Amino acid sequence: MSLLTYMDRPVPIAPGETVLEALLRAGIEAKSSCRAGTCQTCMHRAVSGTPPEASQRGLTEAQKAMGFFLPCVCKPETPLAIAPRDDAGARREAVVRSLERLSHDIIRLRIEADDFDYRPGQFLELIADDDLKRHYSLASHPEDDPYLEMHIRLHENGRMSRRLTERLAPGHRLHVAGPSGTCFYEGVDPDQPLVLIGAGTGLAPLYGVLRDALKRGHRGPIRLYHGARDPRGLYLRDELEALAGSRENLTYRPCALDADAHLRGDVAAVALESETGLEHSAFFLCGGENLVKRLKRDLFMRGASLRAIRADAFTPGA
Amino acid sequence: MSSLYERLGGEKAVNAAVELFYRRVLADGRIARFFEDVDMEDQIAKQKSFLTMAFGGPNKYTGKDMRNAHRRLVEKGLNDSHVDAVIDNLNTTLRQLGVPETEVKEVAALANSVRDDVLGR
């Protein structure tokens, strides 16, 4: 096996040469800037093999766990197969197990795929057709669930929505690729406050992270804020209230914009108002792009460390 | 005599400074608009890399890299006053961290040395 492989293509690398130099010499387009391991412009991902420790310096624990590394300071000594940072990998077949309504416009899709290794909170690419693909976050837990679970908002006239509601049924086949994303429970101190903030189906990855945190014995307080436009969007509410009732360190705070006084509130405002001592907490933020961007910035400006903020923003599908 | 980067404390010093510095930059009305619509994770890596350079640490930037990286900002009106503001924030951050005035000046001089490349002149 070649010492360096890029997307299944062997790339010659001379002793003492960096992966970046080898890629460029082979005519592979790889962006770079500082070439000294700090700016992270050239980041790639190892799909097999272990990148040298020096090439992962400065990355987050979640990025390291995913195999991300910096080619400009990477001199491999053992075989390394790599891919661009956003490459989802090969697609594989999956079978629909169930489709259920979680609310008036959210469905729970469970599918089965063999050997799909993931961490709860990561996302996959669901491929219904070559021109019909969407990213969905995983709410299931690989050690507990024999399926991959996604929470999907239905959009009127959305192509994937129509496919899911009108044509897909248990037993049908589709494809998945991934997983991707670093929104998972890694690099969190089990004693630090864990703050999960999400809106709409942004609950899916948070639910995955929450289960993983509990399973791994997170001891610090866990506060889950879930927002929706109206109370019907606060799906899984009964289940989460029951869970919070049974766990001393878990608080669940549902918020809806159009609701009575008990639930009323914008989830971002409620979370920002309630959270203090931000510099000690770990955050997971999931939901629409505007919400996630605003929260990330506000939390950072109020003292949260960017390294302690993991975020997953949904972008609308075409 | 050890290098400026070593005297400042190397990578640890950069890590200590980067979030303080980035918060100042984002809160500075003179330059904040240049940082809208950028991914904060990407941006903090770039800030870290800027500080590493300004601290005299390892980097292989060329003038061309600096020009390319800032071209879009120059089109948006980036000029000397904005570079001054960045260096101001850098100085304040270092003083806040207790860095002696001699080193603060050395860092400012290094940051200043890429001014023409950053502004595409």
Short mmCIF file of C-alpha atoms in Angstrom, two decimals:
data_model
loop_
_atom_site.label_atom_id
_atom_site.label_comp_id
_atom_site.label_asym_id
_atom_site.label_seq_id
_atom_site.Cartn_x
_atom_site.Cartn_y
_atom_site.Cartn_z
CA MET A 1 0.00 0.00 0.00
CA SER A 2 1.18 3.47 -0.89
CA LEU A 3 2.16 5.72 2.02
CA LEU A 4 -0.30 8.36 0.84
CA THR A 5 -3.63 7.83 -0.88
CA TYR A 6 -5.95 10.64 -1.92
CA MET A 7 -9.52 9.61 -2.76
CA ASP A 8 -8.36 6.09 -3.75
CA ARG A 9 -5.50 7.49 -5.82
CA PRO A 10 -1.91 6.71 -4.72
CA VAL A 11 0.15 9.89 -4.36
CA PRO A 12 3.96 9.66 -4.31
CA ILE A 13 5.48 11.32 -1.27
CA ALA A 14 9.21 11.75 -0.71
CA PRO A 15 10.86 11.26 2.69
CA GLY A 16 10.58 14.46 4.71
CA GLU A 17 7.96 15.87 2.35
CA THR A 18 4.61 17.12 3.74
CA VAL A 19 1.27 15.81 2.54
CA LEU A 20 0.47 19.29 1.22
CA GLU A 21 3.64 19.35 -0.88
CA ALA A 22 2.92 15.86 -2.21
CA LEU A 23 -0.67 16.77 -3.13
CA LEU A 24 0.38 19.92 -4.94
CA ARG A 25 3.19 18.11 -6.78
CA ALA A 26 0.66 15.51 -7.93
CA GLY A 27 -1.47 18.29 -9.37
CA ILE A 28 -4.22 17.97 -6.75
CA GLU A 29 -5.79 21.29 -5.89
CA ALA A 30 -5.44 21.90 -2.19
CA LYS A 31 -5.92 25.32 -0.66
CA SER A 32 -3.31 26.49 1.83
CA SER A 33 -2.10 29.66 3.44
CA CYS A 34 0.25 29.73 6.46
CA ARG A 35 1.86 26.33 5.70
CA ALA A 36 2.91 26.16 9.33
CA GLY A 37 -0.04 24.37 10.93
CA THR A 38 -2.01 27.28 12.32
CA CYS A 39 -4.47 28.80 9.84
CA GLN A 40 -6.26 25.48 9.11
CA THR A 41 -6.96 26.44 5.51
CA CYS A 42 -5.54 23.15 4.21
CA MET A 43 -7.45 20.84 6.60
CA HIS A 44 -8.19 17.34 5.24
CA ARG A 45 -9.55 14.18 6.80
CA ALA A 46 -7.86 10.80 7.21
CA VAL A 47 -10.30 8.09 6.13
CA SER A 48 -7.86 5.38 7.15
CA GLY A 49 -4.59 5.45 9.02
CA THR A 50 -3.62 7.73 11.88
CA PRO A 51 -2.27 11.21 11.15
CA PRO A 52 0.86 12.14 13.16
CA GLU A 53 0.01 13.98 16.38
CA ALA A 54 1.84 17.10 15.23
CA SER A 55 -0.55 17.45 12.29
CA GLN A 56 -3.57 17.63 14.62
CA ARG A 57 -2.27 20.31 16.96
CA GLY A 58 -4.76 23.08 17.62
CA LEU A 59 -7.76 21.06 16.39
CA THR A 60 -10.71 20.30 18.66
CA GLU A 61 -11.11 16.87 20.25
CA ALA A 62 -14.10 16.20 17.99
CA GLN A 63 -12.08 17.11 14.91
CA LYS A 64 -9.25 14.83 16.04
CA ALA A 65 -11.70 12.00 16.66
CA MET A 66 -12.98 12.45 13.10
CA GLY A 67 -9.45 12.16 11.71
CA PHE A 68 -9.04 15.78 10.64
CA PHE A 69 -5.44 16.94 10.26
CA LEU A 70 -3.34 19.66 8.66
CA PRO A 71 -1.48 18.48 5.53
CA CYS A 72 0.99 21.39 5.63
CA VAL A 73 2.63 19.97 8.77
CA CYS A 74 1.91 16.28 8.14
CA LYS A 75 4.82 13.96 7.36
CA PRO A 76 3.25 10.49 7.49
CA GLU A 77 5.29 7.50 8.62
CA THR A 78 2.51 4.94 8.26
CA PRO A 79 -0.01 4.62 5.39
CA LEU A 80 -2.59 7.38 5.28
CA ALA A 81 -5.67 7.54 3.05
CA ILE A 82 -7.17 11.00 2.95
CA ALA A 83 -10.11 12.99 1.59
CA PRO A 84 -11.09 16.68 1.45
CA ARG A 85 -12.63 17.93 4.68
CA ASP A 86 -16.22 17.97 3.44
CA ASP A 87 -16.15 14.71 1.50
CA ALA A 88 -19.03 12.52 2.69
CA GLY A 89 -17.42 9.27 1.59
CA ALA A 90 -18.91 6.37 -0.32
CA ARG A 91 -22.66 5.90 -0.42
CA ARG A 92 -24.20 2.72 0.92
CA GLU A 93 -27.59 1.11 0.80
CA ALA A 94 -30.18 1.57 3.53
CA VAL A 95 -33.65 0.18 4.10
CA VAL A 96 -36.58 2.14 5.49
CA ARG A 97 -37.74 0.67 8.79
CA SER A 98 -40.43 3.11 9.84
CA LEU A 99 -41.96 6.53 9.19
CA GLU A 100 -44.00 8.15 11.95
CA ARG A 101 -45.44 11.58 12.71
CA LEU A 102 -43.86 13.33 15.67
CA SER A 103 -45.95 16.49 15.17
CA HIS A 104 -48.19 18.02 12.53
CA ASP A 105 -45.19 18.73 10.30
CA ILE A 106 -42.31 16.61 11.62
CA ILE A 107 -41.75 12.97 10.88
CA ARG A 108 -39.42 10.44 12.39
CA LEU A 109 -37.64 8.35 9.82
CA ARG A 110 -35.81 5.23 10.90
CA ILE A 111 -33.62 3.38 8.46
CA GLU A 112 -31.22 0.47 8.69
CA ALA A 113 -27.75 0.52 7.16
CA ASP A 114 -25.02 -2.04 7.74
CA ASP A 115 -21.72 -0.96 9.28
CA PHE A 116 -22.65 2.70 9.51
CA ASP A 117 -20.27 3.96 12.15
CA TYR A 118 -21.31 7.29 13.68
CA ARG A 119 -21.55 9.38 16.81
CA PRO A 120 -24.97 10.65 17.96
CA GLY A 121 -25.41 14.24 16.75
CA GLN A 122 -23.49 13.78 13.51
CA PHE A 123 -25.38 14.05 10.24
CA LEU A 124 -25.66 11.93 7.16
CA GLU A 125 -26.61 12.54 3.57
CA LEU A 126 -29.89 10.85 2.69
CA ILE A 127 -30.01 10.05 -0.99
CA ALA A 128 -33.45 9.30 -2.40
CA ASP A 129 -32.31 9.84 -5.99
CA ASP A 130 -29.18 11.15 -7.67
CA ASP A 131 -30.72 14.61 -7.70
CA LEU A 132 -32.59 14.34 -4.41
CA LYS A 133 -30.23 14.46 -1.42
CA ARG A 134 -30.53 16.12 1.98
CA HIS A 135 -28.52 16.26 5.17
CA TYR A 136 -30.19 15.04 8.35
CA SER A 137 -28.84 14.79 11.88
CA LEU A 138 -28.85 11.55 13.81
CA ALA A 139 -30.91 11.28 17.00
CA SER A 140 -30.27 7.57 17.48
CA HIS A 141 -27.49 5.94 19.48
CA PRO A 142 -25.31 3.33 17.77
CA GLU A 143 -24.98 1.23 20.91
CA ASP A 144 -28.70 1.19 21.74
CA ASP A 145 -30.57 1.48 18.47
CA PRO A 146 -30.45 -0.97 15.57
CA TYR A 147 -31.49 1.87 13.23
CA LEU A 148 -30.52 5.40 12.23
CA GLU A 149 -33.11 7.94 13.36
CA MET A 150 -33.77 11.31 11.75
CA HIS A 151 -36.36 13.98 12.51
CA ILE A 152 -37.53 15.63 9.33
CA ARG A 153 -39.61 18.75 8.92
CA LEU A 154 -42.08 18.50 6.09
CA HIS A 155 -42.19 21.45 3.73
CA GLU A 156 -45.19 22.05 1.57
CA ASN A 157 -44.10 21.30 -1.99
CA GLY A 158 -40.68 20.16 -0.78
CA ARG A 159 -39.43 17.38 -3.05
CA MET A 160 -37.98 15.27 -0.24
CA SER A 161 -41.10 15.92 1.85
CA ARG A 162 -43.33 14.64 -0.93
CA ARG A 163 -41.11 11.62 -1.42
CA LEU A 164 -41.23 10.78 2.27
CA THR A 165 -44.97 11.23 2.70
CA GLU A 166 -46.28 9.96 -0.63
CA ARG A 167 -43.94 7.27 -1.82
CA LEU A 168 -41.56 5.91 0.79
CA ALA A 169 -42.71 3.00 2.95
CA PRO A 170 -41.05 0.45 5.22
CA GLY A 171 -38.91 -1.96 3.24
CA HIS A 172 -38.06 0.57 0.52
CA ARG A 173 -34.42 1.10 -0.32
CA LEU A 174 -32.44 4.30 -0.51
CA HIS A 175 -28.83 5.37 0.01
CA VAL A 176 -26.88 7.19 2.67
CA ALA A 177 -23.39 8.74 2.81
CA GLY A 178 -21.43 9.99 5.77
CA PRO A 179 -21.45 10.51 8.65
CA SER A 180 -20.17 14.09 8.83
CA GLY A 181 -19.99 16.85 11.37
CA THR A 182 -18.32 17.40 14.71
CA CYS A 183 -21.46 18.07 16.73
CA PHE A 184 -21.02 15.16 19.13
CA TYR A 185 -20.09 14.51 22.75
CA GLU A 186 -16.30 14.61 22.64
CA GLY A 187 -13.86 16.85 24.44
CA VAL A 188 -16.48 17.69 27.05
CA ASP A 189 -15.47 17.53 30.71
CA PRO A 190 -17.98 15.23 32.46
CA ASP A 191 -18.25 17.73 35.32
CA GLN A 192 -18.79 20.90 33.32
CA PRO A 193 -22.23 22.34 32.55
CA LEU A 194 -23.52 21.04 29.23
CA VAL A 195 -25.87 23.43 27.47
CA LEU A 196 -27.92 22.21 24.52
CA ILE A 197 -29.86 24.81 22.55
CA GLY A 198 -31.92 24.03 19.47
CA ALA A 199 -34.96 24.98 17.47
CA GLY A 200 -37.31 22.84 15.41
CA THR A 201 -35.73 19.60 14.24
CA GLY A 202 -32.46 20.94 15.66
CA LEU A 203 -33.64 18.83 18.57
CA ALA A 204 -32.58 15.66 16.71
CA PRO A 205 -28.80 16.02 17.11
CA LEU A 206 -29.24 17.46 20.61
CA TYR A 207 -31.32 14.44 21.56
CA GLY A 208 -28.52 12.23 20.26
CA VAL A 209 -25.88 14.21 22.16
CA LEU A 210 -28.02 14.20 25.32
CA ARG A 211 -28.41 10.43 25.25
CA ASP A 212 -24.72 9.98 24.59
CA ALA A 213 -23.80 12.34 27.45
CA LEU A 214 -26.05 10.45 29.87
CA LYS A 215 -24.71 7.13 28.69
CA ARG A 216 -21.14 8.29 29.17
CA GLY A 217 -21.92 9.41 32.70
CA HIS A 218 -21.94 13.19 32.34
CA ARG A 219 -22.07 14.46 35.94
CA GLY A 220 -22.32 18.23 35.47
CA PRO A 221 -25.68 19.94 34.96
CA ILE A 222 -27.26 19.45 31.55
CA ARG A 223 -29.69 22.10 30.32
CA LEU A 224 -31.69 21.50 27.18
CA TYR A 225 -33.50 24.43 25.55
CA HIS A 226 -35.84 23.59 22.70
CA GLY A 227 -37.66 26.24 20.71
CA ALA A 228 -40.49 26.16 18.21
CA ARG A 229 -42.85 28.63 16.63
CA ASP A 230 -45.93 27.10 18.25
CA PRO A 231 -46.26 24.48 20.99
CA ARG A 232 -47.12 21.73 18.49
CA GLY A 233 -43.52 21.98 17.29
CA LEU A 234 -42.24 20.98 20.73
CA TYR A 235 -42.19 17.35 19.75
CA LEU A 236 -40.92 14.67 22.17
CA ARG A 237 -41.98 17.01 24.96
CA ASP A 238 -43.62 14.33 27.12
CA GLU A 239 -40.63 12.07 26.76
CA LEU A 240 -38.16 14.84 27.58
CA GLU A 241 -40.18 16.02 30.57
CA ALA A 242 -40.23 12.47 31.90
CA LEU A 243 -36.50 12.11 31.32
CA ALA A 244 -35.77 15.42 33.09
CA GLY A 245 -37.99 14.27 35.96
CA SER A 246 -35.95 11.14 36.41
CA ARG A 247 -32.48 12.70 36.14
CA GLU A 248 -31.36 15.09 38.79
CA ASN A 249 -28.81 16.89 36.63
CA LEU A 250 -31.09 17.40 33.59
CA THR A 251 -33.27 20.46 32.99
CA TYR A 252 -35.54 20.70 29.96
CA ARG A 253 -36.84 24.09 28.91
CA PRO A 254 -39.36 24.11 26.05
CA CYS A 255 -40.07 27.53 24.49
CA ALA A 256 -42.60 28.53 21.85
CA LEU A 257 -43.05 31.93 20.29
CA ASP A 258 -46.83 31.60 19.95
CA ALA A 259 -47.78 30.15 23.29
CA ASP A 260 -49.23 30.92 26.69
CA ALA A 261 -47.11 32.51 29.37
CA HIS A 262 -45.82 29.18 30.67
CA LEU A 263 -43.97 28.32 27.46
CA ARG A 264 -43.62 31.67 25.79
CA GLY A 265 -40.24 32.82 24.67
CA ASP A 266 -37.62 32.93 21.99
CA VAL A 267 -35.32 30.02 22.72
CA ALA A 268 -32.13 32.00 22.09
CA ALA A 269 -33.22 34.85 24.35
CA VAL A 270 -34.35 32.45 27.08
CA ALA A 271 -31.06 30.55 26.98
CA LEU A 272 -28.93 33.70 26.96
CA GLU A 273 -30.90 35.11 29.86
CA SER A 274 -30.68 31.94 31.94
CA GLU A 275 -27.08 30.90 31.34
CA THR A 276 -24.33 32.40 33.47
CA GLY A 277 -20.66 31.56 33.90
CA LEU A 278 -20.44 30.86 30.17
CA GLU A 279 -16.66 30.43 30.21
CA HIS A 280 -17.07 27.12 32.06
CA SER A 281 -19.77 25.52 29.91
CA ALA A 282 -19.82 23.36 26.79
CA PHE A 283 -22.44 24.31 24.20
CA PHE A 284 -24.19 22.50 21.40
CA LEU A 285 -26.28 24.68 19.08
CA CYS A 286 -28.53 23.26 16.39
CA GLY A 287 -31.18 24.81 14.20
CA GLY A 288 -31.62 27.33 11.41
CA GLU A 289 -28.63 29.27 10.20
CA ASN A 290 -29.70 32.63 11.64
CA LEU A 291 -30.38 31.28 15.09
CA VAL A 292 -27.13 29.34 15.27
CA LYS A 293 -25.05 32.24 14.01
CA ARG A 294 -26.60 34.71 16.40
CA LEU A 295 -26.27 32.38 19.38
CA LYS A 296 -22.69 31.44 18.62
CA ARG A 297 -21.69 35.07 18.42
CA ASP A 298 -23.64 36.17 21.50
CA LEU A 299 -22.30 33.30 23.61
CA PHE A 300 -18.75 33.99 22.49
CA MET A 301 -19.03 37.73 23.13
CA ARG A 302 -20.34 37.01 26.62
CA GLY A 303 -17.34 34.89 27.49
CA ALA A 304 -17.93 31.38 26.13
CA SER A 305 -14.87 29.85 24.49
CA LEU A 306 -15.33 29.17 20.78
CA ARG A 307 -13.63 25.82 21.29
CA ALA A 308 -16.43 24.87 23.67
CA ILE A 309 -19.19 25.73 21.18
CA ARG A 310 -20.21 23.04 18.74
CA ALA A 311 -22.77 24.11 16.21
CA ASP A 312 -24.75 22.60 13.41
CA ALA A 313 -26.72 25.00 11.24
CA PHE A 314 -29.39 23.73 8.87
CA THR A 315 -29.50 25.21 5.44
CA PRO A 316 -32.71 24.91 3.46
CA GLY A 317 -32.68 22.24 0.76
CA ALA A 318 -33.24 23.18 -2.87
CA MET B 1 18.77 36.10 23.27
CA SER B 2 15.61 34.06 22.72
CA SER B 3 13.19 34.94 19.94
CA LEU B 4 10.19 37.19 20.46
CA TYR B 5 7.87 34.19 20.04
CA GLU B 6 9.69 32.31 22.81
CA ARG B 7 9.81 35.33 25.10
CA LEU B 8 6.05 35.77 24.74
CA GLY B 9 5.44 32.12 25.60
CA GLY B 10 4.96 30.55 22.17
CA GLU B 11 1.80 28.71 21.25
CA LYS B 12 0.44 28.99 24.80
CA ALA B 13 0.60 32.77 24.59
CA VAL B 14 -1.17 32.72 21.24
CA ASN B 15 -3.91 30.53 22.70
CA ALA B 16 -4.29 32.84 25.67
CA ALA B 17 -4.56 35.91 23.46
CA VAL B 18 -6.64 34.74 20.53
CA GLU B 19 -10.15 34.77 21.98
CA LEU B 20 -9.58 38.02 23.88
CA PHE B 21 -8.28 39.60 20.71
CA TYR B 22 -11.08 38.25 18.49
CA ARG B 23 -13.74 39.48 20.96
CA ARG B 24 -12.22 42.96 20.83
CA VAL B 25 -12.11 42.96 17.06
CA LEU B 26 -15.76 41.86 16.75
CA ALA B 27 -16.83 44.52 19.24
CA ASP B 28 -14.91 47.30 17.48
CA GLY B 29 -17.35 49.36 15.43
CA ARG B 30 -14.53 50.57 13.17
CA ILE B 31 -13.83 47.11 11.75
CA ALA B 32 -16.62 44.76 12.82
CA ARG B 33 -18.31 44.91 9.40
CA PHE B 34 -15.37 43.15 7.76
CA PHE B 35 -16.04 40.15 9.97
CA GLU B 36 -19.74 39.77 9.30
CA ASP B 37 -20.82 36.70 7.38
CA VAL B 38 -17.64 34.78 8.11
CA ASP B 39 -17.56 31.41 9.77
CA MET B 40 -16.36 32.00 13.31
CA GLU B 41 -14.36 28.76 13.55
CA ASP B 42 -12.50 29.48 10.33
CA GLN B 43 -12.00 33.02 11.46
CA ILE B 44 -10.53 32.16 14.85
CA ALA B 45 -8.02 29.86 13.16
CA LYS B 46 -7.05 32.81 10.96
CA GLN B 47 -6.79 35.12 13.97
CA LYS B 48 -4.59 32.56 15.67
CA SER B 49 -2.43 32.35 12.66
CA PHE B 50 -2.22 36.16 12.47
CA LEU B 51 -1.13 36.31 16.12
CA THR B 52 1.45 33.57 15.54
CA MET B 53 2.91 35.65 12.73
CA ALA B 54 2.78 38.89 14.77
CA PHE B 55 4.46 37.14 17.72
CA GLY B 56 7.30 36.15 15.42
CA GLY B 57 6.26 32.49 15.42
CA PRO B 58 6.41 29.90 12.63
CA ASN B 59 4.72 30.80 9.37
CA LYS B 60 5.52 30.70 5.70
CA TYR B 61 3.22 33.45 4.50
CA THR B 62 4.23 35.23 1.37
CA GLY B 63 3.17 38.71 0.36
CA LYS B 64 0.98 37.02 -2.25
CA ASP B 65 -0.87 35.00 0.42
CA MET B 66 -1.60 38.20 2.33
CA ARG B 67 -2.85 39.96 -0.79
CA ASN B 68 -5.08 37.06 -1.81
CA ALA B 69 -6.49 36.66 1.68
CA HIS B 70 -7.49 40.32 1.94
CA ARG B 71 -8.41 41.14 -1.65
CA ARG B 72 -12.14 40.86 -1.03
CA LEU B 73 -11.86 43.11 2.03
CA VAL B 74 -9.89 45.74 0.13
CA GLU B 75 -12.72 45.76 -2.42
CA LYS B 76 -15.08 46.40 0.50
CA GLY B 77 -13.04 49.45 1.47
CA LEU B 78 -10.34 48.11 3.81
CA ASN B 79 -7.76 50.86 4.35
CA ASP B 80 -5.00 52.10 6.68
CA SER B 81 -7.44 53.20 9.37
CA HIS B 82 -8.71 49.62 9.68
CA VAL B 83 -5.21 48.17 9.93
CA ASP B 84 -4.54 50.77 12.66
CA ALA B 85 -7.65 49.60 14.50
CA VAL B 86 -6.55 45.95 14.35
CA ILE B 87 -3.11 46.85 15.72
CA ASP B 88 -4.78 48.95 18.46
CA ASN B 89 -6.82 45.94 19.53
CA LEU B 90 -3.73 43.78 19.44
CA ASN B 91 -1.83 46.21 21.68
CA THR B 92 -4.70 46.43 24.15
CA THR B 93 -5.01 42.65 24.31
CA LEU B 94 -1.32 42.20 25.00
CA ARG B 95 -1.30 44.87 27.71
CA GLN B 96 -4.34 43.23 29.28
CA LEU B 97 -2.30 40.01 29.43
CA GLY B 98 0.58 41.82 31.12
CA VAL B 99 3.01 41.72 28.18
CA PRO B 100 5.83 44.28 28.72
CA GLU B 101 5.77 47.40 26.56
CA THR B 102 8.97 46.47 24.65
CA GLU B 103 7.35 43.27 23.38
CA VAL B 104 4.05 45.01 22.65
CA LYS B 105 5.96 47.35 20.35
CA GLU B 106 7.82 44.48 18.66
CA VAL B 107 4.55 42.68 17.97
CA ALA B 108 2.99 45.85 16.60
CA ALA B 109 6.00 46.34 14.32
CA LEU B 110 5.68 42.79 12.95
CA ALA B 111 1.95 43.22 12.39
CA ASN B 112 2.67 46.52 10.70
CA SER B 113 5.22 44.92 8.38
CA VAL B 114 2.50 43.21 6.34
CA ARG B 115 0.37 46.37 6.01
CA ASP B 116 1.15 47.03 2.34
CA ASP B 117 0.55 43.43 1.34
CA VAL B 118 -2.72 43.30 3.27
CA LEU B 119 -3.88 46.51 1.60
CA GLY B 120 -2.72 45.28 -1.81
CA ARG B 121 -0.17 48.04 -2.44
#
